[in-house]
């Protein structure tokens, strides 16, 4: 399931995505996704679409989501 979610995020939205945590915990995973764009608003839009993609799968129970915007001044 996790592998198909990661591949789907990459294929549909062009983001870099990977299983990034909880690798040793049964039926639990952390998926990380990153996007680079010239405007912050575009990155926010893409990440929002990625979140909707994950939430749209009833076999996935999402506990939380977190976003971090890193700018050129950070």
PDB file of N, CA and C in Angstrom, residues 1-2 4 17 24 31 36 38 43 47 49 51 56-57 65 70:
ATOM      1  N   UNK A   1       0.833  -1.191   0.000  1.00  0.00           N
ATOM      2  CA  UNK A   1       0.000   0.000   0.000  1.00  0.00           C
ATOM      3  C   UNK A   1       0.877   1.255   0.000  1.00  0.00           C
ATOM      4  N   UNK A   2       1.889   1.270   0.865  1.00  0.00           N
ATOM      5  CA  UNK A   2       2.751   2.449   0.967  1.00  0.00           C
ATOM      6  C   UNK A   2       3.496   2.694  -0.337  1.00  0.00           C
ATOM      7  N   UNK A   4       2.626   1.893  -3.356  1.00  0.00           N
ATOM      8  CA  UNK A   4       1.721   2.419  -4.381  1.00  0.00           C
ATOM      9  C   UNK A   4       1.367   3.875  -4.112  1.00  0.00           C
ATOM     10  N   UNK A  17       8.810  11.752  -3.325  1.00  0.00           N
ATOM     11  CA  UNK A  17       8.109  11.125  -2.200  1.00  0.00           C
ATOM     12  C   UNK A  17       8.824   9.843  -1.804  1.00  0.00           C
ATOM     13  N   UNK A  24      10.042   0.013  11.058  1.00  0.00           N
ATOM     14  CA  UNK A  24      10.040  -1.214  11.849  1.00  0.00           C
ATOM     15  C   UNK A  24       8.752  -1.400  12.651  1.00  0.00           C
ATOM     16  N   UNK A  31       5.125   8.931   5.369  1.00  0.00           N
ATOM     17  CA  UNK A  31       5.433   9.249   3.979  1.00  0.00           C
ATOM     18  C   UNK A  31       5.829  10.711   3.911  1.00  0.00           C
ATOM     19  N   UNK A  36       9.458  21.559  -5.214  1.00  0.00           N
ATOM     20  CA  UNK A  36      10.205  22.798  -5.400  1.00  0.00           C
ATOM     21  C   UNK A  36       9.511  23.596  -6.485  1.00  0.00           C
ATOM     22  N   UNK A  38       8.833  27.998  -7.975  1.00  0.00           N
ATOM     23  CA  UNK A  38       9.229  29.399  -7.920  1.00  0.00           C
ATOM     24  C   UNK A  38       8.365  30.237  -7.003  1.00  0.00           C
ATOM     25  N   UNK A  43       3.670  25.717  -4.355  1.00  0.00           N
ATOM     26  CA  UNK A  43       4.049  24.580  -3.522  1.00  0.00           C
ATOM     27  C   UNK A  43       2.921  24.206  -2.571  1.00  0.00           C
ATOM     28  N   UNK A  47       1.044  20.528  -2.517  1.00  0.00           N
ATOM     29  CA  UNK A  47       1.018  19.728  -1.301  1.00  0.00           C
ATOM     30  C   UNK A  47      -0.417  19.463  -0.837  1.00  0.00           C
ATOM     31  N   UNK A  49      -2.968  19.111  -2.835  1.00  0.00           N
ATOM     32  CA  UNK A  49      -3.453  18.058  -3.725  1.00  0.00           C
ATOM     33  C   UNK A  49      -2.895  16.692  -3.312  1.00  0.00           C
ATOM     34  N   UNK A  51      -2.085  15.777  -0.261  1.00  0.00           N
ATOM     35  CA  UNK A  51      -2.823  15.374   0.932  1.00  0.00           C
ATOM     36  C   UNK A  51      -4.201  14.828   0.567  1.00  0.00           C
ATOM     37  N   UNK A  56      -7.973  10.360   0.062  1.00  0.00           N
ATOM     38  CA  UNK A  56      -9.013   9.772  -0.786  1.00  0.00           C
ATOM     39  C   UNK A  56      -8.995   8.238  -0.780  1.00  0.00           C
ATOM     40  N   UNK A  57      -8.009   7.641  -0.172  1.00  0.00           N
ATOM     41  CA  UNK A  57      -7.915   6.182  -0.115  1.00  0.00           C
ATOM     42  C   UNK A  57      -8.468   5.684   1.218  1.00  0.00           C
ATOM     43  N   UNK A  65      -0.905  15.362   9.454  1.00  0.00           N
ATOM     44  CA  UNK A  65      -0.097  15.882   8.360  1.00  0.00           C
ATOM     45  C   UNK A  65       0.627  17.126   8.862  1.00  0.00           C
ATOM     46  N   UNK A  70      10.141  26.043   3.224  1.00  0.00           N
ATOM     47  CA  UNK A  70      11.509  26.519   3.375  1.00  0.00           C
ATOM     48  C   UNK A  70      11.789  27.455   2.219  1.00  0.00           C
TER      49      UNK A  70
END
